[in-house]
């Protein structure tokens, strides 16, 4: 067996029943074959890969809270502090019923390489809970967040670990979490990002992930003589990432015809109206099917996925493994020539391989959705310096960071003889930075 397959086998044995984690590790290890071949002896002697796939620390804890009926509820909380070679642990918190050890490990592992690509001084982490905020009152969400932070605050800090939002965790939740952190520690400091603009948040953080997806997509398209301008785009999801990906794609001249949620999707042949999506999701916290009541020319397909709609460019912005092989076939037969991931690992391995084989330009999430965490790092530095930067300044930095990621990813894929394979390029470019820092810091 090769060194890479030995390590993969070890990951499977040490983390049984964690399919998402196995999937994420396998994709990275498969990409690393040419790098490992060059340095195999040294990597083996220093157990480089064995250390890379093992989180530095993994915390799981009980989160008891009381619902509006006075009943006690118990959820499980997590924080996985995967790798601090490049800086304090950094990564979002996800509140979603699917959260378990496997999804936390996969997300924290991916975050390590993503954060490296941003060039910002941040390590990789992720956390969350199987708490489902859907249908809960504000008071219930607050009670949950306060209980969650009562345990989590022991393990985080502005120079230690800085969480942010992810699925199910937006401005409201970050507010409740921050309030409780402050109450417990008596410290007003940059311990969370995605904060409100009145209390330490950065302008452009809300928009950053979706905007960054479009900036990187455009870099990739331009390198192949194409552009978002005039393109027909399908977007999945209707949360934070999807909403601002739609907005930026439209500003760049694309026509975005879909958004979705876990129940179905909306098709608007005249172009998705972002203000309607925001009203439904951010204000009313409703379902995307309500869109057609407000825009009668649009249609809603229950239980279906957006990939059946013919398009030039697809931006999956919802959740892991939402785009499978059948969906990839639908995209190719509908004329799609580029997929840029907004979500983390939304495309299954089979679908990714198929799209690449068919010549579809494919940009993996750890490169293309890095704009969110990159602006989080800018929020951290604003908090440390106690200054406030303008929207345009932060947006300009975001664009530069995404352009830098494009250069790293495309160069790394070419350097290792895999030009155009941006999955390999992103994995190799992120890996090289993390491993260099780890080796310089000794066996820790
Ligand atoms: P939100 O909670 O704001 O939105 C998630 C969206 O995905 C909702 O519209 C949700 O619909 C939908 N969704 C969930 N499950 C499914 C499903 N099985 N099929 C179709 N749609 C589904 O989360 P974000 O926008 O913040 O996150 C979206 C993705 O982007 C995640 O993968 C996240 O990890 C990633 N990401 C987020 C960043 C950020 O800054 N927020 C940064 C980088 C990546 P419903 O209401 O039905 O659940
Ligand atoms: O997946 C991600 O990169 C995020 N959810 C954002 C993390 C962050 O710290 O801003």
CSV table of C-alpha atoms and ligand atoms in Angstrom, one decimal:
chain,number,residue,atom,x,y,z
A,1,UNK,CA,0.0,0.0,0.0
A,2,UNK,CA,1.2,3.6,-0.6
A,3,UNK,CA,1.7,6.1,2.1
A,4,UNK,CA,-1.4,8.0,0.9
A,5,UNK,CA,-3.6,4.9,1.1
A,6,UNK,CA,-2.2,3.9,4.5
A,7,UNK,CA,-3.2,7.3,5.8
A,8,UNK,CA,-6.6,7.1,4.3
A,9,UNK,CA,-7.1,3.7,5.9
A,10,UNK,CA,-6.0,5.1,9.2
A,11,UNK,CA,-8.5,7.9,9.0
A,12,UNK,CA,-11.3,5.4,8.2
A,13,UNK,CA,-10.3,3.2,11.2
A,14,UNK,CA,-9.9,6.0,13.7
A,15,UNK,CA,-13.1,7.8,12.6
A,16,UNK,CA,-15.6,5.1,11.8
A,17,UNK,CA,-19.1,6.1,10.5
A,18,UNK,CA,-17.9,9.6,9.4
A,19,UNK,CA,-18.6,9.5,5.6
A,20,UNK,CA,-18.3,13.3,5.0
A,21,UNK,CA,-15.0,13.4,6.8
A,22,UNK,CA,-13.7,10.5,4.8
A,23,UNK,CA,-14.9,12.1,1.6
A,24,UNK,CA,-13.1,15.4,2.3
A,25,UNK,CA,-9.9,13.7,3.4
A,26,UNK,CA,-9.9,11.4,0.4
A,27,UNK,CA,-10.3,14.3,-2.1
A,28,UNK,CA,-7.4,16.1,-0.5
A,29,UNK,CA,-5.1,13.1,-0.3
A,30,UNK,CA,-5.9,12.1,-3.9
A,31,UNK,CA,-4.9,15.6,-5.1
A,32,UNK,CA,-1.6,15.4,-3.1
A,33,UNK,CA,-0.2,12.3,-4.9
A,34,UNK,CA,2.4,14.4,-7.0
A,35,UNK,CA,3.5,16.4,-4.0
A,36,UNK,CA,3.8,13.5,-1.7
A,37,UNK,CA,5.8,11.6,-4.4
A,38,UNK,CA,8.4,14.3,-4.4
A,39,UNK,CA,8.8,14.4,-0.6
A,40,UNK,CA,7.6,10.9,0.5
A,41,UNK,CA,10.6,10.0,2.7
A,42,UNK,CA,10.6,13.2,4.6
A,43,UNK,CA,6.8,13.3,5.1
A,44,UNK,CA,6.7,9.7,6.3
A,45,UNK,CA,9.6,10.3,8.7
A,46,UNK,CA,7.9,13.4,10.2
A,47,UNK,CA,4.4,11.9,10.1
A,48,UNK,CA,3.3,15.0,8.2
A,49,UNK,CA,0.0,13.5,6.8
A,50,UNK,CA,-0.8,11.7,10.0
A,51,UNK,CA,-0.6,15.0,11.9
A,52,UNK,CA,-2.5,16.8,9.2
A,53,UNK,CA,-5.6,14.6,9.4
A,54,UNK,CA,-5.8,14.6,13.2
A,55,UNK,CA,-7.6,17.6,14.8
A,56,UNK,CA,-5.5,19.3,17.5
A,57,UNK,CA,-8.5,19.3,19.8
A,58,UNK,CA,-12.1,18.3,19.5
A,59,UNK,CA,-14.7,19.3,22.1
A,60,UNK,CA,-18.2,18.0,22.4
A,61,UNK,CA,-20.6,19.2,25.1
A,62,UNK,CA,-24.2,19.0,26.4
A,63,UNK,CA,-26.4,22.0,25.7
A,64,UNK,CA,-29.5,22.0,27.9
A,65,UNK,CA,-32.2,24.7,27.4
A,66,UNK,CA,-35.9,25.3,28.1
A,67,UNK,CA,-38.4,25.7,25.3
A,68,UNK,CA,-41.5,28.0,25.2
A,69,UNK,CA,-43.6,25.2,26.7
A,70,UNK,CA,-41.3,25.0,29.7
A,71,UNK,CA,-39.9,21.6,28.6
A,72,UNK,CA,-36.2,20.9,29.0
A,73,UNK,CA,-34.4,20.2,25.7
A,74,UNK,CA,-30.9,18.8,25.2
A,75,UNK,CA,-28.7,19.2,22.2
A,76,UNK,CA,-25.1,18.4,21.5
A,77,UNK,CA,-22.5,21.1,20.9
A,78,UNK,CA,-19.2,20.8,19.1
A,79,UNK,CA,-16.0,22.8,18.5
A,80,UNK,CA,-13.3,21.1,16.4
A,81,UNK,CA,-10.0,23.0,16.6
A,82,UNK,CA,-8.3,21.3,13.7
A,83,UNK,CA,-5.1,23.2,12.9
A,84,UNK,CA,-3.5,26.3,14.3
A,85,UNK,CA,-0.3,26.3,12.3
A,86,UNK,CA,-1.2,29.6,10.5
A,87,UNK,CA,-3.1,31.4,13.3
A,88,UNK,CA,-5.9,31.1,15.9
A,89,UNK,CA,-8.6,28.6,15.0
A,90,UNK,CA,-11.1,30.3,12.7
A,91,UNK,CA,-14.4,28.9,11.3
A,92,UNK,CA,-18.1,29.1,11.5
A,93,UNK,CA,-20.8,27.6,13.8
A,94,UNK,CA,-23.5,25.5,12.2
A,95,UNK,CA,-26.9,25.0,13.8
A,96,UNK,CA,-28.6,22.3,11.7
A,97,UNK,CA,-30.2,18.9,12.6
A,98,UNK,CA,-27.5,17.1,10.4
A,99,UNK,CA,-24.6,18.3,12.6
A,100,UNK,CA,-22.6,15.5,14.0
A,101,UNK,CA,-18.9,14.5,14.5
A,102,UNK,CA,-18.5,13.7,10.8
A,103,UNK,CA,-19.8,17.0,9.4
A,104,UNK,CA,-17.8,18.9,12.0
A,105,UNK,CA,-14.6,17.1,11.2
A,106,UNK,CA,-15.1,17.5,7.4
A,107,UNK,CA,-15.8,21.2,7.8
A,108,UNK,CA,-12.9,21.9,10.1
A,109,UNK,CA,-10.5,20.0,7.9
A,110,UNK,CA,-11.6,21.9,4.8
A,111,UNK,CA,-11.5,25.2,6.7
A,112,UNK,CA,-7.8,24.6,7.4
A,113,UNK,CA,-6.9,24.7,3.7
A,114,UNK,CA,-9.4,27.4,2.8
A,115,UNK,CA,-8.0,29.7,5.5
A,116,UNK,CA,-4.5,29.1,4.2
A,117,UNK,CA,-5.5,30.1,0.7
A,118,UNK,CA,-6.8,33.5,2.0
A,119,UNK,CA,-3.3,34.5,3.0
A,120,UNK,CA,-4.7,35.8,6.3
A,121,UNK,CA,-3.2,34.6,9.7
A,122,UNK,CA,-5.9,32.1,10.6
A,123,UNK,CA,-5.9,28.4,11.5
A,124,UNK,CA,-8.9,26.0,10.8
A,125,UNK,CA,-11.8,25.2,13.1
A,126,UNK,CA,-15.5,24.6,13.0
A,127,UNK,CA,-18.3,24.1,15.5
A,128,UNK,CA,-22.1,23.9,15.9
A,129,UNK,CA,-24.9,21.9,17.1
A,130,UNK,CA,-27.7,19.6,16.0
A,131,UNK,CA,-30.1,22.3,17.3
A,132,UNK,CA,-32.7,23.2,14.5
A,133,UNK,CA,-33.5,26.9,14.6
A,134,UNK,CA,-36.3,26.5,12.1
A,135,UNK,CA,-39.7,27.2,13.7
A,136,UNK,CA,-38.2,28.3,17.1
A,137,UNK,CA,-39.1,31.6,18.7
A,138,UNK,CA,-36.5,34.3,19.2
A,139,UNK,CA,-36.6,33.5,22.9
A,140,UNK,CA,-35.9,29.8,22.3
A,141,UNK,CA,-33.0,30.7,20.0
A,142,UNK,CA,-31.7,33.1,22.7
A,143,UNK,CA,-32.0,30.4,25.4
A,144,UNK,CA,-30.2,27.9,23.2
A,145,UNK,CA,-27.4,30.4,22.2
A,146,UNK,CA,-26.8,31.4,25.9
A,147,UNK,CA,-26.5,27.8,27.0
A,148,UNK,CA,-24.2,26.9,24.1
A,149,UNK,CA,-21.9,29.9,24.9
A,150,UNK,CA,-21.9,29.1,28.6
A,151,UNK,CA,-19.8,26.0,27.7
A,152,UNK,CA,-18.1,27.2,24.5
A,153,UNK,CA,-16.6,30.4,26.1
A,154,UNK,CA,-14.1,28.3,28.0
A,155,UNK,CA,-12.4,27.3,24.7
A,156,UNK,CA,-12.4,30.5,22.6
A,157,UNK,CA,-10.8,33.9,22.6
A,158,UNK,CA,-9.6,36.6,20.2
A,159,UNK,CA,-6.1,35.0,20.1
A,160,UNK,CA,-7.3,31.4,20.5
A,161,UNK,CA,-10.4,30.5,18.5
A,162,UNK,CA,-12.8,32.9,16.8
A,163,UNK,CA,-16.1,31.4,15.6
A,164,UNK,CA,-18.5,33.0,13.1
A,165,UNK,CA,-21.8,32.1,11.3
A,166,UNK,CA,-22.6,29.2,9.0
A,167,UNK,CA,-25.9,27.4,8.2
A,168,UNK,CA,-28.5,28.4,10.7
A,169,UNK,CA,-26.2,31.0,12.4
A,170,UNK,CA,-26.6,34.6,11.2
A,171,UNK,CA,-26.7,38.0,12.7
A,172,UNK,CA,-29.3,37.2,15.3
A,173,UNK,CA,-27.5,34.1,16.7
A,174,UNK,CA,-24.1,35.9,16.7
A,175,UNK,CA,-25.7,38.7,18.7
A,176,UNK,CA,-27.1,36.3,21.4
A,177,UNK,CA,-23.8,34.4,21.5
A,178,UNK,CA,-21.7,37.6,21.8
A,179,UNK,CA,-23.9,39.0,24.5
A,180,UNK,CA,-23.5,35.8,26.6
A,181,UNK,CA,-19.7,35.7,26.0
A,182,UNK,CA,-19.4,39.3,27.2
A,183,UNK,CA,-21.5,38.6,30.3
A,184,UNK,CA,-19.4,35.6,31.2
A,185,UNK,CA,-16.0,37.1,30.6
A,186,UNK,CA,-16.5,40.8,31.1
A,187,UNK,CA,-14.5,41.3,27.9
A,188,UNK,CA,-15.6,43.4,24.9
A,189,UNK,CA,-13.3,41.8,22.3
A,190,UNK,CA,-13.2,40.3,18.8
A,191,UNK,CA,-14.1,36.7,19.8
A,192,UNK,CA,-16.7,36.2,17.1
A,193,UNK,CA,-17.0,37.6,13.6
A,194,UNK,CA,-20.1,38.5,11.6
A,195,UNK,CA,-21.0,40.9,14.5
A,196,UNK,CA,-23.6,43.7,14.2
A,197,UNK,CA,-22.3,46.9,12.7
A,198,UNK,CA,-22.9,48.8,15.9
A,199,UNK,CA,-20.8,46.4,18.1
A,200,UNK,CA,-17.6,45.6,16.2
A,201,UNK,CA,-18.8,44.0,13.0
A,202,UNK,CA,-17.2,44.8,9.6
A,203,UNK,CA,-19.0,46.3,6.7
A,204,UNK,CA,-19.1,43.8,3.8
A,205,UNK,CA,-18.9,40.7,6.0
A,206,UNK,CA,-22.6,39.9,5.3
A,207,UNK,CA,-22.0,40.1,1.6
A,208,UNK,CA,-18.4,38.7,1.5
A,209,UNK,CA,-18.9,35.0,0.8
A,210,UNK,CA,-21.4,35.4,-2.0
A,211,UNK,CA,-19.5,38.3,-3.5
A,212,UNK,CA,-16.2,36.4,-3.3
A,213,UNK,CA,-17.8,33.4,-5.1
A,214,UNK,CA,-18.6,35.7,-8.1
A,215,UNK,CA,-15.2,37.4,-8.1
A,216,UNK,CA,-13.4,34.0,-8.2
A,217,UNK,CA,-15.9,32.6,-10.7
A,218,UNK,CA,-15.2,35.6,-13.0
A,219,UNK,CA,-11.4,35.1,-12.7
A,220,UNK,CA,-11.8,31.5,-13.8
A,221,UNK,CA,-14.2,32.4,-16.6
A,222,UNK,CA,-12.0,35.2,-17.9
A,223,UNK,CA,-9.0,32.9,-18.1
A,224,UNK,CA,-11.1,30.7,-20.5
A,225,UNK,CA,-12.4,33.6,-22.6
A,226,UNK,CA,-15.8,33.7,-20.9
A,227,UNK,CA,-17.6,36.0,-18.4
A,228,UNK,CA,-20.5,36.2,-16.0
A,229,UNK,CA,-21.8,39.1,-18.1
A,230,UNK,CA,-24.7,37.9,-20.2
A,231,UNK,CA,-24.5,34.4,-18.6
A,232,UNK,CA,-27.6,32.5,-17.3
A,233,UNK,CA,-26.9,31.4,-13.8
A,234,UNK,CA,-28.6,28.9,-11.5
A,235,UNK,CA,-28.1,29.3,-7.7
A,236,UNK,CA,-29.2,26.9,-5.0
A,237,UNK,CA,-30.0,27.9,-1.5
A,238,UNK,CA,-31.5,31.2,-0.4
A,239,UNK,CA,-29.5,31.9,2.7
A,240,UNK,CA,-26.6,34.2,3.3
A,241,UNK,CA,-24.2,32.9,0.6
A,242,UNK,CA,-26.9,32.4,-2.0
A,243,UNK,CA,-28.5,35.8,-1.6
A,244,UNK,CA,-25.3,37.8,-2.0
A,245,UNK,CA,-24.1,35.5,-4.8
A,246,UNK,CA,-27.3,36.4,-6.7
A,247,UNK,CA,-26.8,40.1,-6.0
A,248,UNK,CA,-23.2,40.2,-7.2
A,249,UNK,CA,-23.8,38.0,-10.2
A,250,UNK,CA,-26.6,40.4,-11.3
A,251,UNK,CA,-24.3,43.4,-10.7
A,252,UNK,CA,-21.8,41.7,-13.0
A,253,UNK,CA,-24.4,41.4,-15.7
A,254,UNK,CA,-25.6,37.8,-15.3
A,255,UNK,CA,-29.2,36.7,-15.3
A,256,UNK,CA,-29.8,34.5,-12.2
A,257,UNK,CA,-33.0,32.4,-12.7
A,258,UNK,CA,-33.2,30.3,-9.6
A,259,UNK,CA,-33.0,30.1,-5.8
A,260,UNK,CA,-34.0,27.2,-3.5
A,261,UNK,CA,-34.4,25.8,-0.1
A,262,UNK,CA,-34.6,22.2,1.2
A,263,UNK,CA,-38.2,22.0,0.0
A,264,UNK,CA,-37.9,23.0,-3.6
A,265,UNK,CA,-36.9,25.8,-6.0
A,266,UNK,CA,-38.1,29.0,-7.5
A,267,UNK,CA,-37.6,29.7,-11.2
A,268,UNK,CA,-37.9,33.4,-12.3
A,269,UNK,CA,-37.3,33.8,-16.0
A,270,UNK,CA,-37.0,37.6,-15.5
A,271,UNK,CA,-34.2,37.3,-13.0
A,272,UNK,CA,-34.4,36.6,-9.2
A,273,UNK,CA,-35.4,39.7,-7.2
A,274,UNK,CA,-33.0,39.9,-4.3
A,275,UNK,CA,-35.1,42.3,-2.3
A,276,UNK,CA,-37.9,39.7,-2.4
A,277,UNK,CA,-35.6,36.9,-1.3
A,278,UNK,CA,-34.3,39.1,1.6
A,279,UNK,CA,-37.8,40.0,2.7
A,280,UNK,CA,-38.8,36.3,2.8
A,281,UNK,CA,-35.6,34.9,4.4
A,282,UNK,CA,-34.1,37.7,6.4
A,283,UNK,CA,-37.2,39.5,7.7
A,284,UNK,CA,-40.0,36.9,7.7
A,285,UNK,CA,-37.8,33.8,8.1
A,286,UNK,CA,-40.2,32.1,5.8
A,287,UNK,CA,-40.0,29.5,3.0
A,288,UNK,CA,-38.8,30.3,-0.5
A,289,UNK,CA,-42.1,29.0,-2.0
A,290,UNK,CA,-43.6,32.3,-0.8
A,291,UNK,CA,-41.6,34.0,-3.6
A,292,UNK,CA,-44.3,33.2,-6.2
A,293,UNK,CA,-47.0,35.0,-4.2
A,294,UNK,CA,-44.9,38.2,-4.4
A,295,UNK,CA,-43.7,37.6,-8.0
A,296,UNK,CA,-46.6,35.9,-9.9
A,297,UNK,CA,-44.5,35.5,-13.1
A,298,UNK,CA,-42.2,33.1,-11.3
A,299,UNK,CA,-42.9,29.4,-10.7
A,300,UNK,CA,-42.1,27.0,-7.8
A,301,UNK,CA,-41.2,23.3,-8.1
A,302,UNK,CA,-41.7,21.4,-4.9
A,303,UNK,CA,-39.3,18.6,-4.2
A,304,UNK,CA,-37.1,19.4,-7.2
A,305,UNK,CA,-33.5,20.7,-7.5
A,306,UNK,CA,-32.3,23.7,-9.5
A,307,UNK,CA,-29.8,21.7,-11.6
A,308,UNK,CA,-32.6,20.6,-14.0
A,309,UNK,CA,-32.8,24.3,-15.3
A,310,UNK,CA,-30.6,24.9,-18.4
A,311,UNK,CA,-27.8,27.4,-17.6
A,312,UNK,CA,-24.3,28.5,-18.4
A,313,UNK,CA,-23.0,28.7,-14.8
A,314,UNK,CA,-24.1,26.9,-11.6
A,315,UNK,CA,-23.4,28.2,-8.1
A,316,UNK,CA,-24.3,25.6,-5.5
A,317,UNK,CA,-24.7,27.6,-2.3
A,318,UNK,CA,-26.8,25.4,0.1
A,319,UNK,CA,-25.2,22.3,1.7
A,320,UNK,CA,-22.8,19.4,1.3
A,321,UNK,CA,-23.6,16.8,-1.3
A,322,UNK,CA,-26.5,18.7,-2.8
A,323,UNK,CA,-25.3,18.1,-6.3
A,324,UNK,CA,-24.9,14.4,-7.2
A,325,UNK,CA,-24.0,12.6,-10.4
A,326,UNK,CA,-27.6,12.7,-11.8
A,327,UNK,CA,-27.6,16.5,-11.2
A,328,UNK,CA,-24.2,16.9,-12.9
A,329,UNK,CA,-25.6,15.1,-15.9
A,330,UNK,CA,-28.6,17.4,-15.9
A,331,UNK,CA,-26.2,20.4,-15.8
A,332,UNK,CA,-24.1,19.1,-18.7
A,333,UNK,CA,-27.1,18.4,-20.8
A,334,UNK,CA,-28.5,21.8,-20.0
A,335,UNK,CA,-25.4,23.4,-21.5
A,336,UNK,CA,-23.6,24.4,-18.2
A,337,UNK,CA,-19.9,25.2,-18.7
A,338,UNK,CA,-18.8,26.3,-15.2
A,339,UNK,CA,-19.6,25.3,-11.6
A,340,UNK,CA,-18.3,27.5,-8.7
A,341,UNK,CA,-19.1,26.2,-5.3
A,342,UNK,CA,-20.5,28.6,-2.7
A,343,UNK,CA,-21.3,25.9,-0.1
A,344,UNK,CA,-18.7,23.6,1.5
A,345,UNK,CA,-18.4,20.4,-0.6
A,346,UNK,CA,-21.8,20.7,-2.2
A,347,UNK,CA,-20.7,18.5,-5.1
A,348,UNK,CA,-20.3,14.7,-4.6
A,349,UNK,CA,-17.0,13.2,-5.7
A,350,UNK,CA,-18.7,11.3,-8.5
A,351,UNK,CA,-20.3,14.5,-9.7
A,352,UNK,CA,-17.1,16.4,-9.5
A,353,UNK,CA,-15.2,13.8,-11.5
A,354,UNK,CA,-17.9,13.7,-14.1
A,355,UNK,CA,-18.0,17.5,-14.6
A,356,UNK,CA,-14.3,17.7,-14.9
A,357,UNK,CA,-14.3,14.8,-17.4
A,358,UNK,CA,-16.9,16.7,-19.5
A,359,UNK,CA,-14.7,19.8,-19.5
A,360,UNK,CA,-16.9,21.9,-17.2
A,361,UNK,CA,-14.8,24.5,-15.4
A,362,UNK,CA,-15.0,23.5,-11.7
A,363,UNK,CA,-13.9,25.6,-8.7
A,364,UNK,CA,-14.1,24.0,-5.3
A,365,UNK,CA,-15.6,25.7,-2.3
A,366,UNK,CA,-12.4,25.8,-0.3
A,367,UNK,CA,-11.2,28.3,-2.9
A,368,UNK,CA,-14.4,30.0,-4.0
A,369,UNK,CA,-16.2,30.5,-0.7
A,370,UNK,CA,-13.1,31.7,1.1
A,371,UNK,CA,-14.2,35.4,0.9
A,372,UNK,CA,-16.4,35.0,4.0
A,373,UNK,CA,-13.6,33.9,6.3
A,374,UNK,CA,-11.2,36.3,4.6
A,375,UNK,CA,-13.4,39.2,5.6
A,376,UNK,CA,-13.8,37.7,9.0
A,377,UNK,CA,-10.0,37.9,9.3
A,378,UNK,CA,-10.3,41.6,8.3
A,379,UNK,CA,-13.0,42.0,11.0
A,380,UNK,CA,-10.6,40.5,13.5
A,381,UNK,CA,-7.8,43.0,12.6
A,382,UNK,CA,-10.3,45.9,12.7
A,383,UNK,CA,-11.3,44.8,16.3
A,384,UNK,CA,-7.6,44.5,17.4
A,385,UNK,CA,-6.8,48.0,16.0
A,386,UNK,CA,-10.2,49.4,17.2
A,387,UNK,CA,-10.9,50.9,13.8
A,388,UNK,CA,-13.7,50.8,11.3
A,389,UNK,CA,-13.1,50.5,7.6
A,390,UNK,CA,-15.5,51.6,4.8
A,391,UNK,CA,-17.5,49.1,2.7
A,392,UNK,CA,-15.5,49.9,-0.4
A,393,UNK,CA,-12.1,49.4,1.3
A,394,UNK,CA,-13.1,46.0,2.6
A,395,UNK,CA,-14.7,45.0,-0.7
A,396,UNK,CA,-11.6,46.0,-2.5
A,397,UNK,CA,-9.5,43.9,-0.2
A,398,UNK,CA,-11.9,41.0,-0.7
A,399,UNK,CA,-11.6,41.3,-4.5
A,400,UNK,CA,-7.8,41.3,-4.2
A,401,UNK,CA,-7.8,38.3,-1.9
A,402,UNK,CA,-10.0,36.3,-4.3
A,403,UNK,CA,-7.8,37.3,-7.2
A,404,UNK,CA,-4.8,36.1,-5.2
A,405,UNK,CA,-6.6,32.8,-4.6
A,406,UNK,CA,-7.2,32.4,-8.3
A,407,UNK,CA,-3.5,32.9,-9.0
A,408,UNK,CA,-2.4,30.4,-6.3
A,409,UNK,CA,-5.0,27.7,-7.4
A,410,UNK,CA,-4.3,28.0,-11.2
A,411,UNK,CA,-0.5,28.2,-10.7
A,412,UNK,CA,-0.4,25.2,-8.4
A,413,UNK,CA,-2.5,23.1,-10.8
A,414,UNK,CA,-0.2,24.0,-13.7
A,415,UNK,CA,3.0,23.5,-11.6
A,416,UNK,CA,2.1,19.9,-11.0
A,417,UNK,CA,1.0,19.1,-14.5
A,418,UNK,CA,-2.7,19.2,-13.9
A,419,UNK,CA,-3.6,22.5,-15.6
A,420,UNK,CA,-7.3,23.3,-15.3
A,421,UNK,CA,-7.8,20.9,-12.4
A,422,UNK,CA,-8.6,23.5,-9.7
A,423,UNK,CA,-9.6,20.9,-7.1
A,424,UNK,CA,-6.0,19.7,-7.2
A,425,UNK,CA,-4.7,23.3,-7.4
A,426,UNK,CA,-6.6,24.4,-4.3
A,427,UNK,CA,-5.7,21.4,-2.3
A,428,UNK,CA,-2.0,21.5,-3.2
A,429,UNK,CA,-1.7,25.3,-2.7
A,430,UNK,CA,-3.4,25.2,0.7
A,431,UNK,CA,-1.5,22.1,1.8
A,432,UNK,CA,1.9,23.5,1.0
A,433,UNK,CA,1.3,26.5,3.2
A,434,UNK,CA,-0.1,24.6,6.1
A,435,UNK,CA,2.6,21.9,6.0
A,436,UNK,CA,5.5,24.5,5.7
A,437,UNK,CA,4.2,26.2,8.8
A,438,UNK,CA,3.8,22.9,10.7
A,439,UNK,CA,7.3,21.8,9.8
A,440,UNK,CA,8.8,25.1,10.9
A,441,UNK,CA,7.0,24.8,14.3
A,442,UNK,CA,8.3,21.3,15.1
A,443,UNK,CA,6.4,18.2,16.1
A,444,UNK,CA,3.3,19.7,17.7
B,1,LIG,P1,-27.9,29.7,5.6
B,1,LIG,O1,-28.4,29.0,6.8
B,1,LIG,O2,-28.0,31.2,5.5
B,1,LIG,O3,-28.7,29.2,4.3
B,1,LIG,C1,-28.6,27.8,4.0
B,1,LIG,C2,-29.5,27.6,2.8
B,1,LIG,O4,-29.4,26.3,2.3
B,1,LIG,C3,-31.0,27.7,3.1
B,1,LIG,O5,-31.7,28.3,2.1
B,1,LIG,C4,-31.4,26.3,3.3
B,1,LIG,O6,-32.8,26.0,3.2
B,1,LIG,C5,-30.7,25.7,2.2
B,1,LIG,N1,-30.5,24.2,2.4
B,1,LIG,C6,-30.2,23.5,3.5
B,1,LIG,N2,-30.3,22.2,3.3
B,1,LIG,C7,-30.6,22.1,2.0
B,1,LIG,C8,-30.8,20.9,1.2
B,1,LIG,N3,-30.7,19.7,1.7
B,1,LIG,N4,-31.2,21.2,-0.1
B,1,LIG,C9,-31.4,22.4,-0.6
B,1,LIG,N5,-31.2,23.5,0.2
B,1,LIG,C10,-30.8,23.3,1.4
B,1,LIG,O7,-26.4,29.2,5.4
B,1,LIG,P2,-25.2,29.9,4.6
B,1,LIG,O8,-25.8,30.6,3.4
B,1,LIG,O9,-24.4,30.7,5.5
B,1,LIG,O10,-24.4,28.7,4.2
B,1,LIG,C11,-24.6,27.9,2.9
B,1,LIG,C12,-23.4,27.1,2.6
B,1,LIG,O11,-22.3,28.0,2.4
B,1,LIG,C13,-23.0,26.1,3.7
B,1,LIG,O12,-22.4,25.0,3.0
B,1,LIG,C14,-21.9,26.9,4.4
B,1,LIG,O13,-21.0,26.0,5.1
B,1,LIG,C15,-21.2,27.6,3.3
B,1,LIG,N6,-20.4,28.8,3.7
B,1,LIG,C16,-21.0,29.8,4.4
B,1,LIG,C17,-20.2,30.9,4.7
B,1,LIG,C18,-20.8,32.1,5.4
B,1,LIG,O14,-20.0,33.1,5.5
B,1,LIG,N7,-22.0,32.0,5.8
B,1,LIG,C19,-18.8,31.0,4.3
B,1,LIG,C20,-18.4,29.9,3.4
B,1,LIG,C21,-19.1,28.8,3.2
B,1,LIG,P3,-33.7,25.6,4.4
B,1,LIG,O15,-34.2,26.8,5.0
B,1,LIG,O16,-34.8,24.8,3.8
B,1,LIG,O17,-32.9,24.8,5.3
B,2,LIG,O1,-17.3,28.0,6.0
B,2,LIG,C1,-16.9,29.1,6.2
B,2,LIG,O2,-15.9,29.5,5.7
B,2,LIG,C2,-17.7,30.0,7.1
B,2,LIG,N1,-18.8,29.6,7.5
B,2,LIG,C3,-17.2,31.3,7.5
B,2,LIG,C4,-16.2,31.2,8.6
B,2,LIG,C5,-15.8,32.5,9.3
B,2,LIG,O3,-15.0,32.3,10.3
B,2,LIG,O4,-16.1,33.6,8.8
